[in-house]
Backbone as ProteinMPNN parsed JSONL, in Angstrom:
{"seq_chain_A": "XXXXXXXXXXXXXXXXXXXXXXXXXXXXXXXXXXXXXXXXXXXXXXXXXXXXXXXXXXXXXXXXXX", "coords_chain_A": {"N_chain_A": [[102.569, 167.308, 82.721], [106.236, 167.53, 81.441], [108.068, 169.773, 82.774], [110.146, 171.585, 79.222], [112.46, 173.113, 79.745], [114.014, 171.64, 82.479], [117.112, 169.311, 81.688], [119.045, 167.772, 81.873], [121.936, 166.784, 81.613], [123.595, 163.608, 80.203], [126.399, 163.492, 82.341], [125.525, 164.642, 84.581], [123.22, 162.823, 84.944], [124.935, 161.158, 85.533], [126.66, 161.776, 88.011], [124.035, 162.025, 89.465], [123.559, 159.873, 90.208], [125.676, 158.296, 91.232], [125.75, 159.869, 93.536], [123.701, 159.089, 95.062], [124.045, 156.472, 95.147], [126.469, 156.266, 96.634], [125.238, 157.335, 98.711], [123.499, 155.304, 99.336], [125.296, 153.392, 100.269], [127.092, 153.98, 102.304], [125.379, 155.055, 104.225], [124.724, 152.61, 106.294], [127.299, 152.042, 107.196], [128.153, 154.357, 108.541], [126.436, 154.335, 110.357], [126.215, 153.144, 112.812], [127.47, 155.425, 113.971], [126.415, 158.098, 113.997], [124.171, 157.551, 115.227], [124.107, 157.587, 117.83], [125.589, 159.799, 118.183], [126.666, 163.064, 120.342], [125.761, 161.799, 122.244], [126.365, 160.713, 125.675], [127.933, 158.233, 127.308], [126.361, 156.994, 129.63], [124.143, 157.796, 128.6], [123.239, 156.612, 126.065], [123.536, 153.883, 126.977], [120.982, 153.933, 129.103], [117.7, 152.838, 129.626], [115.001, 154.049, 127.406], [111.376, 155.877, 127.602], [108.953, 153.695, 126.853], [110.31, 151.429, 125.983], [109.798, 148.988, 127.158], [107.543, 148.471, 126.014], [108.229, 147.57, 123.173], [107.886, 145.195, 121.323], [108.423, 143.991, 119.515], [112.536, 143.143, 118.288], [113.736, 144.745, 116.505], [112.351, 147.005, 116.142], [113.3, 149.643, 117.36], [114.617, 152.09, 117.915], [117.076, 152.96, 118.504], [120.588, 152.08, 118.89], [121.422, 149.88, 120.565], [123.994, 149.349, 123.556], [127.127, 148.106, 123.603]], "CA_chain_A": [[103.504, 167.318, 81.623], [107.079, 167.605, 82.173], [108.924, 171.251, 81.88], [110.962, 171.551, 78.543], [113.597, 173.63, 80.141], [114.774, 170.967, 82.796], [117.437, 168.684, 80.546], [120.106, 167.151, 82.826], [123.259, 165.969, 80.541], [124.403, 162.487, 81.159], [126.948, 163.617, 83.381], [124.629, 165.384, 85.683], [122.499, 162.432, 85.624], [126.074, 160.435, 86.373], [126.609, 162.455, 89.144], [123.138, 161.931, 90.326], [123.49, 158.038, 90.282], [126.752, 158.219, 92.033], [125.179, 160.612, 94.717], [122.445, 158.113, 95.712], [124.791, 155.33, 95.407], [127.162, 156.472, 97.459], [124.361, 157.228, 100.236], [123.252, 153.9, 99.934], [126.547, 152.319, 100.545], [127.762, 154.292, 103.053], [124.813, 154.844, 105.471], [125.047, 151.279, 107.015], [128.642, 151.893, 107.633], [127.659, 155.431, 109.263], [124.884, 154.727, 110.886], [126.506, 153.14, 114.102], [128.276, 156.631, 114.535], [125.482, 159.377, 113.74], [122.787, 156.776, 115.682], [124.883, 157.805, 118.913], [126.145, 161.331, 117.823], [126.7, 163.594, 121.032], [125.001, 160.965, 123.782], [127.28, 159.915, 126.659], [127.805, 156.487, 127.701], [125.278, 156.197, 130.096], [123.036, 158.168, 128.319], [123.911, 155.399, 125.203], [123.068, 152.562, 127.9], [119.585, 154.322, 129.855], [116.259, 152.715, 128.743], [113.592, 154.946, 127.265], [110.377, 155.536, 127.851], [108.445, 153.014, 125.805], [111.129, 150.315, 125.631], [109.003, 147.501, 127.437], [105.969, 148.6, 124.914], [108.442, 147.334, 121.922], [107.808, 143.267, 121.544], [110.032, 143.123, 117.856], [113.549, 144.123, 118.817], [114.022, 145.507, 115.202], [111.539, 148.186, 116.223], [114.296, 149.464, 118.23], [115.903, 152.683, 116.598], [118.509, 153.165, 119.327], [121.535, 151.245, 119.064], [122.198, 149.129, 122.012], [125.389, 149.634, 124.246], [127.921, 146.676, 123.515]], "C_chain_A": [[104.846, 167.84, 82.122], [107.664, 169.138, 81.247], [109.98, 171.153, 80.907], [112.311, 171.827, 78.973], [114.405, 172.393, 81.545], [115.231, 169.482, 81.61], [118.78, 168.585, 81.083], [121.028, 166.704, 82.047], [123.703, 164.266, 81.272], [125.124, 162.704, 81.767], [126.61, 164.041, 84.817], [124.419, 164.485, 86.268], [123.5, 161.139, 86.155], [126.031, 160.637, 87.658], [125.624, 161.843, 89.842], [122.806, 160.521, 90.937], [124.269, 157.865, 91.297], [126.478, 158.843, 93.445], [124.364, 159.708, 95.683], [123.42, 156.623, 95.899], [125.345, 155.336, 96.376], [126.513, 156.57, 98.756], [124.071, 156.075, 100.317], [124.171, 152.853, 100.37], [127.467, 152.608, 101.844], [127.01, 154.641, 104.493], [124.806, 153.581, 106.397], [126.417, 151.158, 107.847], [128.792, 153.366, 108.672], [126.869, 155.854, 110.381], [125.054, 154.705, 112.863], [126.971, 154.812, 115.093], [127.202, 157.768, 114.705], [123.889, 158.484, 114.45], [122.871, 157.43, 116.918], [125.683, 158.986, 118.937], [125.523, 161.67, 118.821], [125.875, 163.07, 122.785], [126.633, 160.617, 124.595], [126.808, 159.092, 126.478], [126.427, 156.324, 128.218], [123.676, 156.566, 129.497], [122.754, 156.958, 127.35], [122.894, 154.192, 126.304], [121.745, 152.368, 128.601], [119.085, 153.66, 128.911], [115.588, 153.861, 128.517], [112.305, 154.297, 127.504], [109.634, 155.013, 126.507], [109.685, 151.638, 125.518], [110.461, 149.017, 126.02], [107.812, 147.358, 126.506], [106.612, 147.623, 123.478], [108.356, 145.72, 122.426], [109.127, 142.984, 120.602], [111.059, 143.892, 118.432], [113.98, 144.973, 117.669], [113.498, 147.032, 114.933], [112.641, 149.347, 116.734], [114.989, 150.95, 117.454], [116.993, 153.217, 117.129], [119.616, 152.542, 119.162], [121.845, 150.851, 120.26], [123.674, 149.63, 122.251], [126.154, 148.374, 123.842], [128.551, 146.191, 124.73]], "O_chain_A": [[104.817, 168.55, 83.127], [107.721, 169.497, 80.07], [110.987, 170.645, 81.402], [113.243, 171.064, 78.718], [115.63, 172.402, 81.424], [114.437, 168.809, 80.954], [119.63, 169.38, 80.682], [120.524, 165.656, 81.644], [123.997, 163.938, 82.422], [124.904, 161.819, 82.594], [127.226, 163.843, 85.864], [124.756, 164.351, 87.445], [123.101, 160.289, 86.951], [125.476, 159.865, 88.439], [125.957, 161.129, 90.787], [122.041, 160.194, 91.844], [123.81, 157.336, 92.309], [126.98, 158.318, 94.439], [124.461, 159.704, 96.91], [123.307, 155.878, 96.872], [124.992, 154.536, 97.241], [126.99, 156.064, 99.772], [124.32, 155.546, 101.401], [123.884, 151.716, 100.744], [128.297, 151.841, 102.334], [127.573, 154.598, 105.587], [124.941, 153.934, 107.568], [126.624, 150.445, 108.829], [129.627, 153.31, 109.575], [126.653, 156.883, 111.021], [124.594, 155.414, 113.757], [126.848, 155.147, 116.271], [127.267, 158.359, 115.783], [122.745, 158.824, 114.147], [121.815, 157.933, 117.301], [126.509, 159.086, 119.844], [124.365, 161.29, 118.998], [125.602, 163.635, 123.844], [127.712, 160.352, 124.064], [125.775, 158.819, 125.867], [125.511, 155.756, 127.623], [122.582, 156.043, 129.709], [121.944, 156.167, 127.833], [121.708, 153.892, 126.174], [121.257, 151.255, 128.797], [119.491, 153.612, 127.75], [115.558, 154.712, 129.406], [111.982, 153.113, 127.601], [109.635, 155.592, 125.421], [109.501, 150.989, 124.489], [110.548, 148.035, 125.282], [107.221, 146.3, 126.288], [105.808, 147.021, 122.765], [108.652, 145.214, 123.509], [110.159, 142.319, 120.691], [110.863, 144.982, 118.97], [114.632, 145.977, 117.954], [113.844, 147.886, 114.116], [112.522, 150.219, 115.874], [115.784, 150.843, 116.52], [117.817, 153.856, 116.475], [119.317, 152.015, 120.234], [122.567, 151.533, 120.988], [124.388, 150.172, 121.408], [125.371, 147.425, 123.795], [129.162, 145.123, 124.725]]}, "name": "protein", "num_of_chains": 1, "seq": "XXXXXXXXXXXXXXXXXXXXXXXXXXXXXXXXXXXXXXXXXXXXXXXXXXXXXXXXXXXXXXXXXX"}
C-alpha cells in the first residue's frame, strides 16, 4: 500500500518528467565524451582483453578510435 504522506505537486512531478527527459535526450549526445573520459589516445585505440571473443560489434561498449 502506498504511504499517505508522500504527495508530489504537479510541479514536482513536472520537474521529475523534465529530469528524465532531459537524461534521455542528452545521453546520446554525451556519451561519445564520458565513454572516453580520462583515456589517452593510444589507450582509446589498444584492444582489450576479450575483443576477439565479441562476434556482434554492438556488444562493443568502448568507442572505437576514428
Amino acid at each position: 500500500m502506498m504511504d499517505r504522506r508522500f504527495n508530489p505537486t504537479i510541479i514536482e512531478e513536472g520537474l521529475g518528467a523534465l529530469a528524465i527527459a532531459g537524461s534521455i535526450v542528452t545521453s546520446p549526445l554525451l556519451r561519445p565524451w564520458y565513454s572516453k573520459r580520462g583515456a589517452t589516445t593510444v589507450e582509446v585505440e589498444m584492444t582489450n582483453p576479450g575483443d576477439k571473443l565479441m562476434l556482434i560489434r554492438g556488444w562493443i561498449t568502448r568507442t572505437p578510435a576514428n
